[in-house]
XYZ file of C-alpha atoms in Angstrom:
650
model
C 67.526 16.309 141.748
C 68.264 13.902 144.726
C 66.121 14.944 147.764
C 68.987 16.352 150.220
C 67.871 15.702 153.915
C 67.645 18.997 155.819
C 69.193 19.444 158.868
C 66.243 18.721 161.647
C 65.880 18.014 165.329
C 64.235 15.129 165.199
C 63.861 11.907 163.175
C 59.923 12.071 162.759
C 60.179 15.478 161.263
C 63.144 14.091 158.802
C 60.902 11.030 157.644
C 57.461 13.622 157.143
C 59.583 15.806 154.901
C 60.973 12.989 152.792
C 57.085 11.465 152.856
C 55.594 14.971 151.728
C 58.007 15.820 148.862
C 59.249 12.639 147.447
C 57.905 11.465 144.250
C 59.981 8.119 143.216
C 63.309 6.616 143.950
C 66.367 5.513 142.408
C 67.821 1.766 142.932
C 71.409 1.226 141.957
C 70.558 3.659 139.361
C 67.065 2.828 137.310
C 63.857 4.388 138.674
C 61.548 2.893 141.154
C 58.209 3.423 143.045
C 58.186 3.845 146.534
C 56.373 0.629 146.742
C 59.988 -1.202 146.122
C 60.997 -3.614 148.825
C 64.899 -2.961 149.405
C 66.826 -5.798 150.650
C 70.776 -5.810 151.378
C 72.573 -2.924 150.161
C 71.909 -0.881 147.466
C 72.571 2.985 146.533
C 69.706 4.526 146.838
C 68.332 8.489 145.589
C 64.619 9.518 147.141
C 63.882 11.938 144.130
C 61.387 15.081 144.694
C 59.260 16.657 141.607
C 62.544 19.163 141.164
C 63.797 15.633 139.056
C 63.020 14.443 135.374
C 61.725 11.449 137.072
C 59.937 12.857 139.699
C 57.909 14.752 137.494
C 57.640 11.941 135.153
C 56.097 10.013 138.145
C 53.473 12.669 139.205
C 51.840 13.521 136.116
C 52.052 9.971 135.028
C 49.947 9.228 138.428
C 47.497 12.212 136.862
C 47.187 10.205 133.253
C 45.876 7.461 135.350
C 43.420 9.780 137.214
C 42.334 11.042 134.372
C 41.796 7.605 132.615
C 39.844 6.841 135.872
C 37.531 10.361 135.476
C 36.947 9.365 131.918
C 36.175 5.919 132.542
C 33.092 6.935 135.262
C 31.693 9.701 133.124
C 32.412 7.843 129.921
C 31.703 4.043 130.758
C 31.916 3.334 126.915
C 35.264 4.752 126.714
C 37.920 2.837 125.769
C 41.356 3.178 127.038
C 44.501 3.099 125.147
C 48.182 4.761 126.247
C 48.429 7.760 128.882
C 52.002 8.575 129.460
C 53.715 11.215 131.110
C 55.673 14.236 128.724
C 58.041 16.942 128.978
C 55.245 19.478 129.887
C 52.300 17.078 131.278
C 50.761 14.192 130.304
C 47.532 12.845 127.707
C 46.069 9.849 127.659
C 44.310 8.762 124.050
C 40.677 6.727 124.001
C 38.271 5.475 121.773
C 35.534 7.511 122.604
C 33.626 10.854 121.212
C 35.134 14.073 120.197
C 35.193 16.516 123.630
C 35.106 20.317 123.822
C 35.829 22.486 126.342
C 32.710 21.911 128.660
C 33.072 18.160 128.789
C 37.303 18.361 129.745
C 35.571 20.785 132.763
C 33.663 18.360 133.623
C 36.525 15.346 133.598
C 38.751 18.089 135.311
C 36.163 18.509 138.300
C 35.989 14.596 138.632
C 39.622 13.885 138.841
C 39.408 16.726 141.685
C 36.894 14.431 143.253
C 39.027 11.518 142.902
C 42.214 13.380 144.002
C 39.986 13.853 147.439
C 39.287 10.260 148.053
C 43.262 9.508 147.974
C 42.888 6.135 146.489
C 46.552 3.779 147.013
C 47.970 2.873 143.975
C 48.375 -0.918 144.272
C 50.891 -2.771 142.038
C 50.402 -6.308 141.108
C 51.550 -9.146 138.327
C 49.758 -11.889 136.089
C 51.221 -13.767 133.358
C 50.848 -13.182 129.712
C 47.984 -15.019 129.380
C 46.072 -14.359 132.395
C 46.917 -10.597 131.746
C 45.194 -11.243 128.377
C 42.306 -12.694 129.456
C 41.916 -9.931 132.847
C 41.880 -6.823 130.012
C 39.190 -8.857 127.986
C 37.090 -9.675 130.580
C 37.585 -5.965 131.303
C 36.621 -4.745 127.424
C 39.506 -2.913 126.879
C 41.026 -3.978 123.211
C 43.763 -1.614 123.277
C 45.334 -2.804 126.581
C 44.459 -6.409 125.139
C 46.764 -5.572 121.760
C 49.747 -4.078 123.864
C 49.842 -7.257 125.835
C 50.221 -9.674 122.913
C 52.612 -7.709 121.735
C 54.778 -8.537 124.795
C 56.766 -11.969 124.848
C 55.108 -15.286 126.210
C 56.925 -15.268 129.089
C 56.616 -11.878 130.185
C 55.174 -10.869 133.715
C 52.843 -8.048 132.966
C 52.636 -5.360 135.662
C 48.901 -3.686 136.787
C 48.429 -0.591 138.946
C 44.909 -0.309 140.735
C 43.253 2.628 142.203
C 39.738 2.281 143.635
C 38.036 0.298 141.007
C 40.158 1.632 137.958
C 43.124 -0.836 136.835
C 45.453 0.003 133.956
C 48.224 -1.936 132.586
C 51.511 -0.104 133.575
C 55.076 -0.500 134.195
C 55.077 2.593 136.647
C 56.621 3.926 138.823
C 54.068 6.038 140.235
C 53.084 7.691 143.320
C 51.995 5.767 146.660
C 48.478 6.912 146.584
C 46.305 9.778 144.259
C 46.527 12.322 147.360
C 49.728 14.322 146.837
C 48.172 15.535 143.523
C 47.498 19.427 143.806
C 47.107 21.553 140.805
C 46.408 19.467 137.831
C 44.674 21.503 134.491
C 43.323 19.694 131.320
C 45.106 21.592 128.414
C 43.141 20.274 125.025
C 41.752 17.774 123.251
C 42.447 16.065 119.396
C 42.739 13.570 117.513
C 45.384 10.912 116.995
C 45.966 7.923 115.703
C 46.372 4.789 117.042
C 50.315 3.629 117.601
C 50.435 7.026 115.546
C 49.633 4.749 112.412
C 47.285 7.013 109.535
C 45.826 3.753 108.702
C 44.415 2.928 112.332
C 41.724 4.459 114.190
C 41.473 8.160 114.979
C 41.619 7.881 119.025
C 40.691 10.991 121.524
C 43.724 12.291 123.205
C 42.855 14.437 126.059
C 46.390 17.074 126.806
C 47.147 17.628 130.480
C 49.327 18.637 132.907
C 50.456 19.014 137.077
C 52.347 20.767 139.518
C 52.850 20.608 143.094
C 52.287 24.405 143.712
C 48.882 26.006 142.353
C 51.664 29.564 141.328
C 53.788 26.710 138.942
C 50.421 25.498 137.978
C 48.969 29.395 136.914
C 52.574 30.130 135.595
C 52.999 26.977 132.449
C 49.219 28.222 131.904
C 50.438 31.401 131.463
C 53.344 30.305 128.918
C 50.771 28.361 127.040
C 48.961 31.093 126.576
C 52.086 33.123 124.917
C 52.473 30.000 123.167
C 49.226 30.492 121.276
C 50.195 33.735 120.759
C 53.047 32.437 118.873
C 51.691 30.004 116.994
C 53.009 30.233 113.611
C 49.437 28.479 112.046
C 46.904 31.039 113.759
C 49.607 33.616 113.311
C 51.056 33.244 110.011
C 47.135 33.296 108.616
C 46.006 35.940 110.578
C 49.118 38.586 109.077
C 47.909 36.741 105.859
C 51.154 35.193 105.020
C 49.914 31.972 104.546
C 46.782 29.294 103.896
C 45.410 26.174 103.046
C 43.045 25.049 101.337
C 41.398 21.364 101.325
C 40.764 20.913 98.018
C 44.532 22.086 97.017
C 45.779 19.011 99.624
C 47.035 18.372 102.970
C 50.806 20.102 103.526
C 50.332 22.031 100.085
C 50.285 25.532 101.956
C 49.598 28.501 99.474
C 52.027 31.625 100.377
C 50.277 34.684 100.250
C 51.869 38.150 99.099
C 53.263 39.132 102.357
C 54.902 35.351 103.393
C 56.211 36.009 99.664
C 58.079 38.861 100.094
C 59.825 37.568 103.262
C 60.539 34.336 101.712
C 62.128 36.726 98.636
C 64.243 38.818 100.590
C 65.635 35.658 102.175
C 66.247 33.946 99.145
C 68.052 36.667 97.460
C 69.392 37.269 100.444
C 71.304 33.586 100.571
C 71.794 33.542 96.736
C 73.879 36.923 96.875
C 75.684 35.260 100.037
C 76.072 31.817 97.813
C 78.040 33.612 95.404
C 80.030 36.081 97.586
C 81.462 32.881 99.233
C 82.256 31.135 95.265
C 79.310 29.259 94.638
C 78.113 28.599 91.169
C 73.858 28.675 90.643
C 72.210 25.761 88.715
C 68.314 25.356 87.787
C 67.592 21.470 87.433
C 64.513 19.783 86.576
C 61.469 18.894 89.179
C 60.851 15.650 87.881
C 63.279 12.744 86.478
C 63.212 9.323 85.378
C 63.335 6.536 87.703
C 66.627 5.560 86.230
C 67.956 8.544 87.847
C 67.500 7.472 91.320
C 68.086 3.838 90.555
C 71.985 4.864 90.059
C 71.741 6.672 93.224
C 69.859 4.409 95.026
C 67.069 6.392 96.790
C 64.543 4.057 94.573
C 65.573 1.366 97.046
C 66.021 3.572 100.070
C 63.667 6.605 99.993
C 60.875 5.443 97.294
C 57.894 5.519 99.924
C 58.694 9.307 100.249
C 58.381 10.104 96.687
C 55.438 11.148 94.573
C 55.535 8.961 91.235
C 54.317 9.577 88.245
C 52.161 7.415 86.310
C 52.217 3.451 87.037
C 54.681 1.933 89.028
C 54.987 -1.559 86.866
C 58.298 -2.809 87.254
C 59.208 -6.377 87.405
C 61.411 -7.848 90.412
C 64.901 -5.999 88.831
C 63.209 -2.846 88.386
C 62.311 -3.146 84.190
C 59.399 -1.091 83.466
C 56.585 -4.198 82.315
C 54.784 -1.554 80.373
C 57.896 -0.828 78.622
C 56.471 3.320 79.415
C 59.411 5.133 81.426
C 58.662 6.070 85.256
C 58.740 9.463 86.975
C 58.888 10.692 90.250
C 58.865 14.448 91.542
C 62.581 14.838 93.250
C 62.757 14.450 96.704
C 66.258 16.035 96.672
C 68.654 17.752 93.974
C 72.006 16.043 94.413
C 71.894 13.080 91.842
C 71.098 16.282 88.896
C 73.766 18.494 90.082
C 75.585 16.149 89.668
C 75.461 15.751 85.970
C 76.566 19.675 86.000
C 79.793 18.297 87.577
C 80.585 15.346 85.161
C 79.333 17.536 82.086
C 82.903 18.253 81.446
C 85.772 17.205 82.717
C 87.432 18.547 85.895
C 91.088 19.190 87.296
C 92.123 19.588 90.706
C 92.509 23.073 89.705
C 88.794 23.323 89.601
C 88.356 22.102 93.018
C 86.436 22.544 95.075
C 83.483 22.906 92.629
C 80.422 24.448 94.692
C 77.110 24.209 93.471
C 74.187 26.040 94.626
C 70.636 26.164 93.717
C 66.767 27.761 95.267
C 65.683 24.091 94.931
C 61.497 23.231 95.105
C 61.591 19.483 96.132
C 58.539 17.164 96.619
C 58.774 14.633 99.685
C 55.426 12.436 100.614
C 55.099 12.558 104.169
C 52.622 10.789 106.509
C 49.439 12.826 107.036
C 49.853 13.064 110.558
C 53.277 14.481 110.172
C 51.818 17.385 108.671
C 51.867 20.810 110.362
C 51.371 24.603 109.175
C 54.532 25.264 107.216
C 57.058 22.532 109.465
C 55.884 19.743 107.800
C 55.461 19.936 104.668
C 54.922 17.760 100.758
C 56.333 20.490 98.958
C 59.125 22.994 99.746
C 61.786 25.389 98.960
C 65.997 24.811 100.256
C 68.920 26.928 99.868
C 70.689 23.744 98.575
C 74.143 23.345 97.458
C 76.992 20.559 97.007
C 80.662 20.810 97.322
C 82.540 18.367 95.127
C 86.056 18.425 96.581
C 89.455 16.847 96.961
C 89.902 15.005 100.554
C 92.401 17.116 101.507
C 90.019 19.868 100.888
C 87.276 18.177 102.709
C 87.957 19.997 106.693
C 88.401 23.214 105.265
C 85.126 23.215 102.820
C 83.174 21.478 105.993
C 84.110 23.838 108.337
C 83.264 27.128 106.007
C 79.531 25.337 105.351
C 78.975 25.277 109.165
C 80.521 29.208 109.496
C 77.742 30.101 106.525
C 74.690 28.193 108.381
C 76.225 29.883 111.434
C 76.521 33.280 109.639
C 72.697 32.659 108.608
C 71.320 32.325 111.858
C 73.086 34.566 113.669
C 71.830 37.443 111.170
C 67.810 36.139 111.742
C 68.578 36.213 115.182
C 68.158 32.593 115.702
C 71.431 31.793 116.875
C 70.880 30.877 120.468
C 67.721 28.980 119.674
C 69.586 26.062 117.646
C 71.396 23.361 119.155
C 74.043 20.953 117.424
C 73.302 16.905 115.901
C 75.938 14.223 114.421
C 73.635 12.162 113.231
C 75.223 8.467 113.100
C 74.636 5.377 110.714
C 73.003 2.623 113.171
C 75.178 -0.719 113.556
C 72.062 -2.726 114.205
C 70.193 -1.998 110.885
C 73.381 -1.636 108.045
C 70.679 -2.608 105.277
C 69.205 0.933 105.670
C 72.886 1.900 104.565
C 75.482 1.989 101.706
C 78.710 0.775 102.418
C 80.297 -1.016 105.729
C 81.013 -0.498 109.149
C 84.535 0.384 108.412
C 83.768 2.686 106.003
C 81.389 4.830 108.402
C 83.703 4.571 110.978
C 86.102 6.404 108.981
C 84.010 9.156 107.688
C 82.570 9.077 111.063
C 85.511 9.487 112.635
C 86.437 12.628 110.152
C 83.615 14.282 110.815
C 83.855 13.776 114.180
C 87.588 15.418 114.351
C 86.029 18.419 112.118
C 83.509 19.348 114.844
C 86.097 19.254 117.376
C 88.500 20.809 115.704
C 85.785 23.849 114.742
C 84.610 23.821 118.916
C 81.192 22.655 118.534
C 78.887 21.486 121.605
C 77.098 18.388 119.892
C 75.330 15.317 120.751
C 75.367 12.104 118.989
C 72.288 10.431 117.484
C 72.563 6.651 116.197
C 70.902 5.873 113.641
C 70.131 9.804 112.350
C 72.391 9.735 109.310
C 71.672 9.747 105.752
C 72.074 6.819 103.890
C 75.034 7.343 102.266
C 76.887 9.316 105.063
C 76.624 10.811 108.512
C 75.570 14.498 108.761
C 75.827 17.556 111.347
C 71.845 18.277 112.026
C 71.149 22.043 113.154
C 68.414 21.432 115.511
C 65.387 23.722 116.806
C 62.106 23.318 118.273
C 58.895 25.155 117.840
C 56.194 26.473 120.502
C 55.624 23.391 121.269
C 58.447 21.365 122.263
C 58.964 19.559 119.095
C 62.698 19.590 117.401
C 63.021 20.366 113.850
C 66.402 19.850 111.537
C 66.314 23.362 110.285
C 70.024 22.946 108.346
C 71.536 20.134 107.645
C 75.352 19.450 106.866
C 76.344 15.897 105.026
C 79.634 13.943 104.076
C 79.550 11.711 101.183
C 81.105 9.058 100.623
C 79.366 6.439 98.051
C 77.736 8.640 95.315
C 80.615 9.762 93.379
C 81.529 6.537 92.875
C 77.582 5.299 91.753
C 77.306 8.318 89.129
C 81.314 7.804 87.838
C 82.259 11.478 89.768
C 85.767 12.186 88.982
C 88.406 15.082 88.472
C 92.460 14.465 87.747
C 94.944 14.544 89.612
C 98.208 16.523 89.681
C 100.038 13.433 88.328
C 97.245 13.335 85.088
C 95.360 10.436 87.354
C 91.615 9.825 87.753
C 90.750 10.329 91.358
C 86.766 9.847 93.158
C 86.244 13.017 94.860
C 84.439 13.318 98.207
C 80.974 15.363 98.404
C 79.495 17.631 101.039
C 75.796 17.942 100.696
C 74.380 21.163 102.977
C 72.113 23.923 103.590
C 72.890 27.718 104.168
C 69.227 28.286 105.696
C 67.544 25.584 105.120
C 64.016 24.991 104.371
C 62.177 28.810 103.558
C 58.752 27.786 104.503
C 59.851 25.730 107.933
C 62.406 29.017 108.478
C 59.608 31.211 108.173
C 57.061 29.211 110.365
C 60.137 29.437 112.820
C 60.417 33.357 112.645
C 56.898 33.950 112.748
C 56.894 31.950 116.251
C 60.185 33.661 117.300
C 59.529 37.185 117.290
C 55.667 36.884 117.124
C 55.008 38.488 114.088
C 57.504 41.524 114.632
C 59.991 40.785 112.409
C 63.514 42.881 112.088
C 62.819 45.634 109.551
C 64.378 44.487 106.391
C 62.076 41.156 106.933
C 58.921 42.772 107.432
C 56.540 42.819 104.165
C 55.276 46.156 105.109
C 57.961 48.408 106.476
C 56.210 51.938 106.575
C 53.003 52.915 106.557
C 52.444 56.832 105.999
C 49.409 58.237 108.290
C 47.898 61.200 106.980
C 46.250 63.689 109.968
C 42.952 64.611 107.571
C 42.637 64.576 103.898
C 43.654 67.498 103.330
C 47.632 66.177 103.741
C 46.679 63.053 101.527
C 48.727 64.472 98.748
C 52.010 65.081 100.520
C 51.139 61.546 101.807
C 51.809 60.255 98.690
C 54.698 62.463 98.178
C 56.591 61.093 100.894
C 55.530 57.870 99.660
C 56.618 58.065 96.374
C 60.434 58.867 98.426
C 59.963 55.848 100.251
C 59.632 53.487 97.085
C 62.256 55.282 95.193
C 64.991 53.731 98.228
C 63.662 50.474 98.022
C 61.533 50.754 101.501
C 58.030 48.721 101.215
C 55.671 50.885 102.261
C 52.270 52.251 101.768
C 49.094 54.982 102.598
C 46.548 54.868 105.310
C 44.206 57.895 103.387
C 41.150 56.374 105.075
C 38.972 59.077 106.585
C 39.288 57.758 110.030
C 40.750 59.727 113.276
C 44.462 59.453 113.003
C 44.457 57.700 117.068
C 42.302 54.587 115.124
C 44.937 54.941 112.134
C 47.987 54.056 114.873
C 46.558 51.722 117.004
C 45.442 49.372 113.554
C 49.304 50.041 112.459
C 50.328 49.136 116.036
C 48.172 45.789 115.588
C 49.747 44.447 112.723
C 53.146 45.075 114.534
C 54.492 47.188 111.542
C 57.939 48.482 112.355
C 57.338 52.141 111.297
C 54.575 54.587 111.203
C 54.705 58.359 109.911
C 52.375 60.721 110.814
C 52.195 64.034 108.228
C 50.107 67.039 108.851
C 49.998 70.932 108.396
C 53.925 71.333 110.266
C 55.288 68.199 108.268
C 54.145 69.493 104.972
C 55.504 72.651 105.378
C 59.008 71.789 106.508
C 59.134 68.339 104.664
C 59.612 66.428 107.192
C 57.752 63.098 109.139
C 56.660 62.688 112.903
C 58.210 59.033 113.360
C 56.473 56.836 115.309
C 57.977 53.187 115.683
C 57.507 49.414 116.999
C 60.828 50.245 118.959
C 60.377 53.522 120.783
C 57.070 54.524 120.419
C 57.345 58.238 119.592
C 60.563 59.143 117.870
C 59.600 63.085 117.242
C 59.409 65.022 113.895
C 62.655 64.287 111.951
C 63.716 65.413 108.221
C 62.122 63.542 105.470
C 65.811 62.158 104.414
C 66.696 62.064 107.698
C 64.872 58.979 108.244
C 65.091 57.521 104.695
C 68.921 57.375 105.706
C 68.390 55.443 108.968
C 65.601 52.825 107.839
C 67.842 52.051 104.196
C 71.074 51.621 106.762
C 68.836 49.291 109.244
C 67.427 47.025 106.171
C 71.440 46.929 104.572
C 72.888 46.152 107.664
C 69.762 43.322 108.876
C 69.659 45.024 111.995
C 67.431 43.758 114.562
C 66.497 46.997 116.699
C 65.341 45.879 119.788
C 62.165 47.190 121.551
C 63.040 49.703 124.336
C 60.389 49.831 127.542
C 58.089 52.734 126.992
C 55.300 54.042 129.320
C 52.285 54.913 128.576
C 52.685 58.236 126.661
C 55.016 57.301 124.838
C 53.041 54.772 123.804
């Protein structure tokens, strides 16, 4: 990312090419505007917009143009944060809603103050003066930010023209090197991204250097959209919502049911190929319950309870009425399966598995489509093992989430978590620092041992033991936990969890919490965006459709229907009296894998004309012909990729 001087014949044309493509610096290592007196010697990086930080810089310049549009078309406005992201930049104010014709109109203003190439000047106040400068200056939200800051801070400004914004930088030298700049959207967000503060505007943007880089991310956002699993998923109708039902309470419709079916059984029929044992526990339990696990004292704002929460200091109900809560998890009842009878070593490892619907009460603005979510379906299971058995059972969870993605396809799109206890909070955890060192440290050796790339996250981890995160991100940018692998080491000990030993002994076993797929509705929301809509066959709620030439063939429509059904293949008839051209393109549009077309030749040698998502026109095969193929691509999961096909055989 550091600028590399080319080789030049002078040293004016050296010092122009470092003016026209540098962006920031780097001093000894941290990031710095070019503004940055250097004195004595220091190891120094001039960094272009090919850098993180470079970039960073740039669009962080454009936030404060922006700001600086807003402010002279919207004098009311009031500005709060405008940072620079992975993709652009927003900055959020307290202003009016803004459609489409009103971010024009900013977008043509920051053009005009692009034009008048206003230096950015840096200066410093105090605290207190810095206070009293934003006030004087009406703007509340830089006035909060700056209390929040320690008495004897020094509080950094940048000025262009007459707009000044609180900022650490770095930014560019002036607003002229800014070239192809777009405003994306606009929505609402709250304040410090608190539910309980005000709704704020945030305006979405983003720049390049080159106008063709510029046209190019416009032209991924537009796929994006495309992709979307909330416009998409609704408009294949395979899911909804509905305000009166409640915020992240989507309602699957038939076709997101069927997918979310074939998965499950799918993963339960896996489950027990690999020796798991199914359970079916309760959605609701006393309070008592998670008392003796402790997620009363470490996860209750996330649950939904039941009736009045009136419990004195140590947790006795006042009422003397027992509490409930919806279960956020399924661990503390499985459980109880293990300790309902006693268990050997010979029974070890005991794996549980179970299609669990948990209940978790997230933040309203966490809420998204089918990602985020207050109530949800898991492919979750527990492992109750011996520690010598520990690796081994590890290692064959991460080979079954492993085996799961790689047969959705979604392999390559996942990246690898440990997800670490954090040192500087231990009262968000059970147990000591030795302790997670040593199960750290285990876990650690596992993942090495297995050949996993992985990064390490402090302060990630459950809290009663680290976990390996399997991490994704949507359209968007954002990362999801899509599986999630845990070790153990305090509950079997809370709930009494033992087996005996060899020698007759009562030993504490150790417990691997995990998920084979993971959530179904977040999985599906993540399939939906992967293959936009075309899902591998055996996914796909509507497999075939049969496309009769006229009505006269209407009844060997249904023949070859009824053959389809009787292997097992979803499918159904398109005996609408419409030209059979209209008939394809509508099948085409809602990306169905399969279409047969039957007329006068088909019906009289019993066969189909195969037309497919694939290959486009497959040619006239035997009826069983192709009942053969299709039943061996939905056994096998096969994901048939789409071949390039010109325009006839389109």
């Amino acid at each position: 990312p550091a600028l590399q001087a080319p080789i030049v014949r002078n040293a004016s044309e050296n010092t122009r090419f470092i003016f026209e493509n540098c962006q920031v610096a780097e001093l000894d290592g941290e990031v710095v505007d070019l503004r940055t007196v250097v004195d004595g010697e220091h190891e120094l990086n001039i960094l272009t917009f090919d850098s993180d930080a470079g970039k960073a810089a740039y669009r962080h310049t454009a936030s404060h143009v922006l700001a600086q549009a807003v402010k002279r078309l919207y004098p009311h406005a009031k500005c709060a944060i405008g940072p620079a992201i992975e993709d652009g930049f927003y900055y959020d104010f307290d202003m009016e809603s803004l459609d489409r014709e009103a971010l024009d109109k900013i977008e043509k203003e920051m053009k005009k103050i692009v034009k008048e190439g206003a230096e950015l000047k840096r200066f410093t106040l105090p605290r207190n003066e810095a206070i009293e400068f934003m006030k004087k200056r009406e703007e509340p939200y830089k006035v909060e930010l700056i209390e929040d800051l320690p008495e004897d801070a020094e509080i950094s400004f940048y000025e262009q023209g007459e707009y000044v914004d609180l900022c650490a930088g770095p930014h560019l030298m002036s607003t002229k090197p800014l070239k192809a700049m777009k405003l994306i959207s606009s929505s609402g967000a709250y304040w410090r991204g608190n539910e309980k503060n005000k709704m704020l505007t945030r305006i979405y943007g983003t720049a390049f250097t080159k106008k063709a880089d510029l046209d190019a991310h416009l032209e991924h956002l537009a796929d994006i959209k495309k992709r979307d699993h909330n416009k998409l998923g609704r408009e294949m109708e395979l899911f909804t919502t509905v305000d009166v039902i409640g915020q992240g309470l989507p309602l699957i419709m038939p076709n997101g049911v069927k997918m979310i079916q074939r998965m499950q059984r799918w993963i339960e029929d896996e489950e027990t190929k690999r020796g798991y044992m199914r359970t079916k526990t309760p959605l609701m339990a006393k309070s008592d319950l998670y008392k003796i696990s402790d997620h009363w004292g470490h996860y209750k704002e996330g649950m939904f309870i039941l009736g009045e929460d009136d419990e004195d200091e140590e947790g006795n109900s006042i009422s003397g009425n027992d509490i409930f809560a919806l279960r956020p998890m399924t661990c503390p009842f499985q459980y109880y399966v293990y300790k309902a009878r006693q268990k050997s070593y010979r029974d070890l490892p005991y794996r549980m598995g179970e299609t669990s619907t948990l209940f978790r009460n997230e933040d309203s603005g966490e809420m998204h489509g089918l990602t985020r979510v207050r109530q949800f379906t898991i492919s979750e299971g527990h492992l109750v093992c011996m520690p010598e058995q520990i690796a081994d059972e590890f290692k064959n969870c991460v080979n079954l989430a492993k085996y799961c993605l790689e047969t959705l396809g979604l392999e390559e799109d996942v990246t690898y978590r440990m997800s670490k206890w954090d040192p500087e909070n231990p009262d968000k955890y059970l147990g000591d620092a030795a302790e997670w060192d040593r199960v750290e440290g285990a876990m650690r050796e596992i993942l090495d041992d297995i050949g996993l790339e992985y990064t390490e996250e402090a302060g990630e981890a459950a809290f009663y033991g680290p976990k390996l995160d399997i991490q994704a991100k949507n359209v968007y940018g954002k990362e999801d936990t899509m599986i999630t692998i845990q070790l153990d080491m305090f509950l079997a000990e809370r709930f009494d969890m033992y087996y005996i030993d060899q020698n007759g002994d009562k030993k504490r076993p150790y417990i691997i919490h995990r998920t084979s797929l993971g959530c179904y509705e977040r999985t599906l929301a993540w399939l939906i965006e992967k293959y936009a809509g075309k899902f591998p066959t055996w996914l796909c709620p509507e497999q075939v459709r049969v496309l009769p030439i006229s009505e006269k063939y209407a009844d060997y429509a249904e023949k070859v229907l009824a053959e389809l059904k009787k292997n097992g293949i979803d499918a159904t008839v398109d005996n609408r009296s419409e030209k059979i051209g209209y008939k394809i393109r509508e099948a085409r549009l809602d990306k169905l894998p399969y279409m047969l077309v039957v007329g006068a030749k088909e019906e009289e040698e019993n066969k189909v004309s195969v037309r497919s998502r694939f290959a486009g026109d497959e040619g006239v095969k035997d009826l069983s012909e192709f009942i053969d193929a299709i039943c061996k691509e939905i056994r096998t999961k096969e994901i048939r990729k789409e071949e390039p096909q010109d325009q006839d055989n389109k």
